[in-house]
Short mmCIF file of C-alpha atoms in Angstrom, two decimals:
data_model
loop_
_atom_site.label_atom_id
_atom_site.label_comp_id
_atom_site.label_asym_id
_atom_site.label_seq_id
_atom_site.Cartn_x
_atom_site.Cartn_y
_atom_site.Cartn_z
CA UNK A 25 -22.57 129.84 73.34
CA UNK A 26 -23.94 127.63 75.98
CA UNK A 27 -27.44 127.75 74.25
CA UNK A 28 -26.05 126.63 70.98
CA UNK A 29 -24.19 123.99 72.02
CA UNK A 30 -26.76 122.48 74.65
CA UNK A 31 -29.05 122.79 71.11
CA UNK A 32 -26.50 121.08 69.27
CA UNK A 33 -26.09 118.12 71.70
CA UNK A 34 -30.15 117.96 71.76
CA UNK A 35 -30.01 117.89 67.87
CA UNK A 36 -26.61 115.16 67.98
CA UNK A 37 -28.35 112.82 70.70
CA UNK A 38 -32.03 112.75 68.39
CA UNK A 39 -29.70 112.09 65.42
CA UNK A 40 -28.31 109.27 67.15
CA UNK A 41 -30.98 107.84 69.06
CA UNK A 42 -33.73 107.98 65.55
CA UNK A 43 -31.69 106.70 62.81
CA UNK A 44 -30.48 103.61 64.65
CA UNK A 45 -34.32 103.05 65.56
CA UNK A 46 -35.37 103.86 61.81
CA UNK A 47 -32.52 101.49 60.69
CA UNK A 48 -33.60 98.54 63.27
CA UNK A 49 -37.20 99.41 62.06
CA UNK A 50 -36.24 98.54 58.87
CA UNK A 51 -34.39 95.14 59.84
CA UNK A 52 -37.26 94.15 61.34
CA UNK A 53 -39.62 93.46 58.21
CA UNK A 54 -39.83 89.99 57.65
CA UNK A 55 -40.48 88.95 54.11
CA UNK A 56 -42.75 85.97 53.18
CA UNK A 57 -43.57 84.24 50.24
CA UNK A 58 -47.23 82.72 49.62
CA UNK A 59 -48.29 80.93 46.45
CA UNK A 60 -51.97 80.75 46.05
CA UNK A 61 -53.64 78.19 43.99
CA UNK A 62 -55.36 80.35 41.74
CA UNK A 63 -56.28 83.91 41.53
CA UNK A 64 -59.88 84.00 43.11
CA UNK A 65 -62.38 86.68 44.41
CA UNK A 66 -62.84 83.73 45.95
CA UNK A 67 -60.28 84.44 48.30
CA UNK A 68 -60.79 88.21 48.88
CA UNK A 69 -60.28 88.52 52.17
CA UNK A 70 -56.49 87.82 51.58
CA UNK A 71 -56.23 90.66 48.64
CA UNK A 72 -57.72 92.91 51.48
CA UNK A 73 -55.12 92.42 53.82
CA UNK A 74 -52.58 92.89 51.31
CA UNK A 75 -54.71 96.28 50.28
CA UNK A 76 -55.44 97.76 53.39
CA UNK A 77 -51.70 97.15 55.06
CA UNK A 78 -52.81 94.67 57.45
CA UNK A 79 -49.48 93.02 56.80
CA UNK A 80 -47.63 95.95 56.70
CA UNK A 81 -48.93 96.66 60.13
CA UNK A 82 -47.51 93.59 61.50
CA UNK A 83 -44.17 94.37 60.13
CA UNK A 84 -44.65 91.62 57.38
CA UNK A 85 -43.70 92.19 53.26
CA UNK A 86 -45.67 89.76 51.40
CA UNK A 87 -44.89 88.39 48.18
CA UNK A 88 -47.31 86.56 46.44
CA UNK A 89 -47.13 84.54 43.61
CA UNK A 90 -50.38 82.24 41.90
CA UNK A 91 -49.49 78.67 40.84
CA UNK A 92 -52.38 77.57 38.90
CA UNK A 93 -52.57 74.84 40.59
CA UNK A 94 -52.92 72.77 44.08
CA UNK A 95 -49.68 70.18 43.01
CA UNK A 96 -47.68 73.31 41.98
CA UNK A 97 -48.53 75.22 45.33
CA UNK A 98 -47.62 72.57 47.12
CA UNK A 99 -44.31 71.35 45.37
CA UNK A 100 -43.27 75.16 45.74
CA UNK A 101 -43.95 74.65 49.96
CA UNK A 102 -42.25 71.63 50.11
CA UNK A 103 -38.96 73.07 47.98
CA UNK A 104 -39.17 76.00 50.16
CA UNK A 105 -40.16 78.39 46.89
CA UNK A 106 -42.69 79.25 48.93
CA UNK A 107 -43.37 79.67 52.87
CA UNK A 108 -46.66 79.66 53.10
CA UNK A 109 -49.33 78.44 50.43
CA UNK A 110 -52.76 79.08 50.20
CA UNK A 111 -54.41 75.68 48.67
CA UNK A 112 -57.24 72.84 49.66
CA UNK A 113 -56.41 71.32 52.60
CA UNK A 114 -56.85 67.80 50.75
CA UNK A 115 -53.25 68.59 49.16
CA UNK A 116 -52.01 68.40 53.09
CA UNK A 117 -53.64 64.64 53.51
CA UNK A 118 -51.84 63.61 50.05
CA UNK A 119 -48.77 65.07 51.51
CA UNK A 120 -48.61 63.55 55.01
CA UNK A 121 -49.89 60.02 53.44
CA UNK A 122 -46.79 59.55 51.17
CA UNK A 123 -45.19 59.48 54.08
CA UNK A 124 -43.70 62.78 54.87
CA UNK A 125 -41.19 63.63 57.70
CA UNK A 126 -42.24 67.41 57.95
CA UNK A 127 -45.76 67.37 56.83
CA UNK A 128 -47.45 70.82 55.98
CA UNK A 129 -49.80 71.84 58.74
CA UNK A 130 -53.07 74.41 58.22
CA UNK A 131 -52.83 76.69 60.41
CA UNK A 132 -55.09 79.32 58.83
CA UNK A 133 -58.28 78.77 57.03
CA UNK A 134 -59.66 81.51 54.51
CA UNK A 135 -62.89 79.99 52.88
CA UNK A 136 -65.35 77.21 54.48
CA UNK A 137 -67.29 76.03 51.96
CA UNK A 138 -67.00 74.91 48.12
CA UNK A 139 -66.55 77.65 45.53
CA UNK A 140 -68.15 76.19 42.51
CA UNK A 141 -71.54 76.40 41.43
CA UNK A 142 -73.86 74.39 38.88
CA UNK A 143 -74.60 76.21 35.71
CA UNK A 144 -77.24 74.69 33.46
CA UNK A 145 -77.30 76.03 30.00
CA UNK A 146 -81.05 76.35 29.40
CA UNK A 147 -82.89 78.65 32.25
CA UNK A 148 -84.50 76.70 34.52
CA UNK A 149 -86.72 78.44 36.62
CA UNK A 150 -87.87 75.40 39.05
CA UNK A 151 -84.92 73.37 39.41
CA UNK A 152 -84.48 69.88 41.03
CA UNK A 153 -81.07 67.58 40.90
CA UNK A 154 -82.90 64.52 39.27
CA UNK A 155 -83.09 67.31 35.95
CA UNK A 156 -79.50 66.38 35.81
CA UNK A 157 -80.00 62.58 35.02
CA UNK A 158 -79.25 61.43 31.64
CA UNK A 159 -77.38 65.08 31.03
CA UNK A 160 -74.07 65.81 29.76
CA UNK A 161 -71.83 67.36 32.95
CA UNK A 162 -68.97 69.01 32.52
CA UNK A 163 -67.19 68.12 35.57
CA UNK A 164 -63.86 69.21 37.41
CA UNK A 165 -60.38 67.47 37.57
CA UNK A 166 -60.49 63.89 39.60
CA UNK A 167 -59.53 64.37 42.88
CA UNK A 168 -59.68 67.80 43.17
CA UNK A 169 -61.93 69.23 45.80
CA UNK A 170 -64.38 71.08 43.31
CA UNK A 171 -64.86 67.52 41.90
CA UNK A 172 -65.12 65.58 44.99
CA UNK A 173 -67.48 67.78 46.16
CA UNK A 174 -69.36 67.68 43.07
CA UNK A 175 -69.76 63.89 43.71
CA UNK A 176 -70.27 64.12 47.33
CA UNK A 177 -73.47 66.72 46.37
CA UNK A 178 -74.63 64.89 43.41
CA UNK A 179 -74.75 60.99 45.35
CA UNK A 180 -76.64 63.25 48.43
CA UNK A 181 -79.53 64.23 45.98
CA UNK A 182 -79.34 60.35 44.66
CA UNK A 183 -77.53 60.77 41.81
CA UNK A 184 -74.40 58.07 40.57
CA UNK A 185 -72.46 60.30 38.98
CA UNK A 186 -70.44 57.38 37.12
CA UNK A 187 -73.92 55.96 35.87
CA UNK A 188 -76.58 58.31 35.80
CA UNK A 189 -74.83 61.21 33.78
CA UNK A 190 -72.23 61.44 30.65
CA UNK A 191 -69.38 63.02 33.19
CA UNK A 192 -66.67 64.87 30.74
CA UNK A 193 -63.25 65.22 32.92
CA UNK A 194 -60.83 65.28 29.84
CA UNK A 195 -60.86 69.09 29.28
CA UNK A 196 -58.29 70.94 31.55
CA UNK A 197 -59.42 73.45 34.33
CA UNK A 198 -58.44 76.26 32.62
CA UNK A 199 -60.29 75.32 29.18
CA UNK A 200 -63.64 74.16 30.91
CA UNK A 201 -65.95 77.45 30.31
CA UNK A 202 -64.98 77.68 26.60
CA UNK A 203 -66.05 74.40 26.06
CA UNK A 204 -69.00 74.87 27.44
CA UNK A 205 -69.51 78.19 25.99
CA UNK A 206 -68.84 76.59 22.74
CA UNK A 207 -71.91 73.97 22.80
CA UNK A 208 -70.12 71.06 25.01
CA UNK A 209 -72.21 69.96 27.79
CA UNK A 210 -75.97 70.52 29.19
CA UNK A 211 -74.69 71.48 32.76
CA UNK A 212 -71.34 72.51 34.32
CA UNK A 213 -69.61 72.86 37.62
CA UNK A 214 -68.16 76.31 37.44
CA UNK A 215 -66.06 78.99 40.20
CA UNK A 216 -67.05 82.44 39.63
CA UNK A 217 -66.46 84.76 38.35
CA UNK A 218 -66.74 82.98 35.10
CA UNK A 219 -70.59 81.59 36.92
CA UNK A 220 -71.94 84.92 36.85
CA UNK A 221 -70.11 86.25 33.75
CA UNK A 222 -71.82 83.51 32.11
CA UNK A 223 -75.53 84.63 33.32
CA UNK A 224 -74.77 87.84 32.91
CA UNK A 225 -74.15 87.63 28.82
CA UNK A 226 -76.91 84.85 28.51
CA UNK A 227 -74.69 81.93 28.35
CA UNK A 228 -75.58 79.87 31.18
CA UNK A 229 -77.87 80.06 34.12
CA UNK A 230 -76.66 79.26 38.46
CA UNK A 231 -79.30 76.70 39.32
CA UNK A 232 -77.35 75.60 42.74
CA UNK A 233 -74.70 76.56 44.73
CA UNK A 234 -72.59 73.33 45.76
CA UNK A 235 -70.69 75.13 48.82
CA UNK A 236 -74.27 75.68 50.06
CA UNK A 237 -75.29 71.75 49.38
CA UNK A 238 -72.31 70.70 51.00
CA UNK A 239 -71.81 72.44 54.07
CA UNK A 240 -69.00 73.85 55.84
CA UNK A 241 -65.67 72.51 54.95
CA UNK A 242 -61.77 73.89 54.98
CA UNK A 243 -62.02 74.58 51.01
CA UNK A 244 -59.02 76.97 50.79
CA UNK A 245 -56.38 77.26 54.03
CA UNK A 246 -53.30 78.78 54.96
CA UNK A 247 -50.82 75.96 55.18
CA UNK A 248 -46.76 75.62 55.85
CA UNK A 249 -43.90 73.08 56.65
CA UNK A 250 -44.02 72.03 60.14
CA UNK A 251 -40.06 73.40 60.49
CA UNK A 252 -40.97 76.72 59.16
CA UNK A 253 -43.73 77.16 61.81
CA UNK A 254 -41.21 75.97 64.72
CA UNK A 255 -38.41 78.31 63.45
CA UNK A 256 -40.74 80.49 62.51
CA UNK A 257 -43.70 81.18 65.23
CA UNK A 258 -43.96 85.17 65.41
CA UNK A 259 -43.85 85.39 61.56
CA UNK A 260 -46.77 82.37 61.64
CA UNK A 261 -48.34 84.75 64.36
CA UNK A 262 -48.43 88.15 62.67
CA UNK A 263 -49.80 86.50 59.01
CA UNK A 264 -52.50 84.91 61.05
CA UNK A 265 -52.93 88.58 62.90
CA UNK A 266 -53.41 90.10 59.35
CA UNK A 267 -56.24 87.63 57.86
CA UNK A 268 -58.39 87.72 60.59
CA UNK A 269 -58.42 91.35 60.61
CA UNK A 270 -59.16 91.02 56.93
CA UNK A 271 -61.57 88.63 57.71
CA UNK A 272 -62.93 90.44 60.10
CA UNK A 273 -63.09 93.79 57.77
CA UNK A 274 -64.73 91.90 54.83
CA UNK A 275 -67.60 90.70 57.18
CA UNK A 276 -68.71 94.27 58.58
CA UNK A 277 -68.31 96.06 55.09
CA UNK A 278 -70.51 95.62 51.98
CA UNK A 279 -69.72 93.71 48.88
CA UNK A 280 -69.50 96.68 46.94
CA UNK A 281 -66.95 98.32 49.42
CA UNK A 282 -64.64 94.65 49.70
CA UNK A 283 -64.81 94.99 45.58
CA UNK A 284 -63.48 98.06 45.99
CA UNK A 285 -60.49 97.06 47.83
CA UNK A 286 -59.51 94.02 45.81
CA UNK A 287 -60.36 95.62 42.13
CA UNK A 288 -56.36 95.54 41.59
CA UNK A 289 -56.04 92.22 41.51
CA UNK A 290 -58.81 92.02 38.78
CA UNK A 291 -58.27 94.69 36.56
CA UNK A 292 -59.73 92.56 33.84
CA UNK A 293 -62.73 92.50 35.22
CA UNK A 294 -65.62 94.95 35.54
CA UNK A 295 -66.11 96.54 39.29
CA UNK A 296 -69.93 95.42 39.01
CA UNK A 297 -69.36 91.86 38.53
CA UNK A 298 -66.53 92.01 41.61
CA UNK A 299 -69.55 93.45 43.57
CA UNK A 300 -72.31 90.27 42.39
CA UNK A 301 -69.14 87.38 43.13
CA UNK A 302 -68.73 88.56 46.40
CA UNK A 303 -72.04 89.24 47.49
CA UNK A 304 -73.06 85.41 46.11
CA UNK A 305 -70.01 84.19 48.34
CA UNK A 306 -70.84 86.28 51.41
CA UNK A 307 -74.35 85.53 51.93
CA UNK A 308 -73.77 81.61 51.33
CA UNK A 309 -70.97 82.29 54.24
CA UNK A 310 -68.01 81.23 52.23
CA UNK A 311 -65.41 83.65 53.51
CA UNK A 312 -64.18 82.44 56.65
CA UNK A 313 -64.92 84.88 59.53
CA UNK A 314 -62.40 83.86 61.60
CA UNK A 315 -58.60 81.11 61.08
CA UNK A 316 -59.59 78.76 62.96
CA UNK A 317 -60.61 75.04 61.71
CA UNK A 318 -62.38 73.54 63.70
CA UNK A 319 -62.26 69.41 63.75
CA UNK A 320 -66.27 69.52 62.43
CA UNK A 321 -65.24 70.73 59.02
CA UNK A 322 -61.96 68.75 59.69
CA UNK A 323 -63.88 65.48 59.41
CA UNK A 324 -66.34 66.75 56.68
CA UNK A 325 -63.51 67.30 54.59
CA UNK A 326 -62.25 63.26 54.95
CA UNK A 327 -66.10 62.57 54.65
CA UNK A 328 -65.86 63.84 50.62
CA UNK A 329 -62.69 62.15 50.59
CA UNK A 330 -63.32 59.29 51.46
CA UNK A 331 -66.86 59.34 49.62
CA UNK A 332 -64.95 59.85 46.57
CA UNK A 333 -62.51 57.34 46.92
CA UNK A 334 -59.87 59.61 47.53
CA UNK A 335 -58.99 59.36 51.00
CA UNK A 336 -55.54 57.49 51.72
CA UNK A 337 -55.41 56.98 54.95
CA UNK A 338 -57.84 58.89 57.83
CA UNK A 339 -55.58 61.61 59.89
CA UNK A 340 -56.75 63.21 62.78
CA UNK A 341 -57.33 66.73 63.20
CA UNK A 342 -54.47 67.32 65.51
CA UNK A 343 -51.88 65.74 63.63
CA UNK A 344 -52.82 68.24 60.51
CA UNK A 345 -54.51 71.28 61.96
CA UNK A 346 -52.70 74.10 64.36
CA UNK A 347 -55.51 75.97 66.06
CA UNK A 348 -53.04 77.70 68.96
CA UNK A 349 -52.13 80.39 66.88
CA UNK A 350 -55.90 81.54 65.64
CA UNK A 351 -56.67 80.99 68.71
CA UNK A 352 -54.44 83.06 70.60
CA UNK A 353 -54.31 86.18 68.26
CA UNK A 354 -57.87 85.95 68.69
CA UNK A 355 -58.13 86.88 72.28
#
């Protein structure tokens, strides 16, 4: 009798003691929201984390939603339809310039360099930037950072991109490879996969990578309302936790094994061409290896900017840029 009931109190006290703990367990996943810009294998080490758990591990439920676009991503931070977006840190200058009173702040950054890359529609197997002059360019959205870039590349290599080509900016983001795959334009600034795609079925031909002309640069960051990183700081934390151990896992695995891992957010396209995009972005060092921006790529950025003629007003690194927390989940 005595046996059964000290194994009956055993039995009552792990009863007690586990489901509260399972139930707290529970309590304690925090969901966020991120909008991304676009959906990118551009931004693959984000659709690893999300893959391998890395945000599960930190207790984290992500929900992710694309925008299709870097105004809609941030209009969805600002209204709070989103905590966290994932967009050009350009959109965070715009933002602090009109004169906001809880400016969005990049805390995170997941690519450092330019995406795009110039496709020429005849092979050329020796190509120099002056075979651009007098061509028709098919050229990204005004102040966008594909375009800016674009610019920034094109006046390095001595090219006025307002007088020495016939720029086309009139045909929307989306719309841009079909008109060139229909006959408009002798060269185009393209992001891949749609670069590649294009070589691959004899359509076009990469003659230059821009996010190798241009150099390092916080092209796509992690980004939220100063308020929700006060009231927020261990969520801010954990997220952060999660990329760079993404970051960290696409750098020591191969292309083919990262395309792997992130084919279910392209199910539309084939595991092969996965495998080419993110080999061409990993060995021109696109994916960031690590959150932090640093104030070189801070000041690059407002270099295109301002070369552009988009830059409102200069803001220092500091004012726009949280390091602490890459920093310290770093050690």
């Amino acid at each position: 009798m005595k046996k059964w009931f000290k194994a009956g109190f055993a039995l009552f006290l792990i009863t007690v003691l586990i489901i509260p703990l399972a139930a707290c367990s529970q309590d304690k996943v925090q969901t966020v929201k991120v909008a991304e810009v676009t959906r990118s294998i551009f931004y693959a080490p984000q659709y690893v984390a999300l893959e391998k758990g890395f945000f599960e591990d930190e207790g984290l439920e992500v929900e992710l939603t694309t925008t299709w676009g870097g105004d809609k991503t941030m209009t969805a931070v600002l209204s709070n339809a989103a905590d966290i977006g994932l967009v050009g840190s350009e959109t965070s200058i715009y933002v602090y310039a009109q004169g906001s009173n809880d400016p969005v702040i990049n805390f995170a950054q997941l690519t450092q360099t330019d995406g795009t890359f110039l496709v020429s529609r005849e092979k050329i197997d020796d190509f120099s930037w002056d075979q651009i002059k007098g061509a028709t360019y098919l050229g990204q959205r005004t102040g966008g950072m594909p375009q800016m870039v674009g610019e920034f590349v094109l006046k390095k290599h001595g090219i006025d991109p307002k007088s020495d080509l016939n720029m086309i900016q009139n045909i929307d983001y989306a719309n841009i490879p079909n008109a060139f795959a229909s006959g408009t334009g002798d060269f185009v600034q393209l992001f891949e996969p749609q670069a590649s795609l294009f070589e691959k079925e004899g359509k076009g031909h990469i003659v230059a990578s821009f996010g190798t002309e241009s150099g390092h640069v916080p092209y796509t960051t992690f980004m939220s309302k100063q308020s929700y990183m006060k009231e927020n700081p261990e969520t801010i934390e954990k997220f952060t936790r999660a990329i760079f151990k993404a970051q960290q896992w696409v750098d020591s695995h191969s292309a083919k094994e990262t395309a792997e891992v992130i084919q279910p957010f392209f199910k539309d396209t084939d595991l092969a061409l996965i495998e080419t995009v993110v080999d061409r972005y990993k060995s021109q060092g696109s994916y960031a290896t690590d959150p932090i921006l640093d104030e070189e790529e801070w000041k690059n950025l407002q270099d295109i900017m301002d070369e552009a003629g988009e830059l409102p007003e200069e803001v220092s690194h500091d004012t726009l840029v949280n390091t602490e927390v890459a920093k310290e989940i770093m050690k």
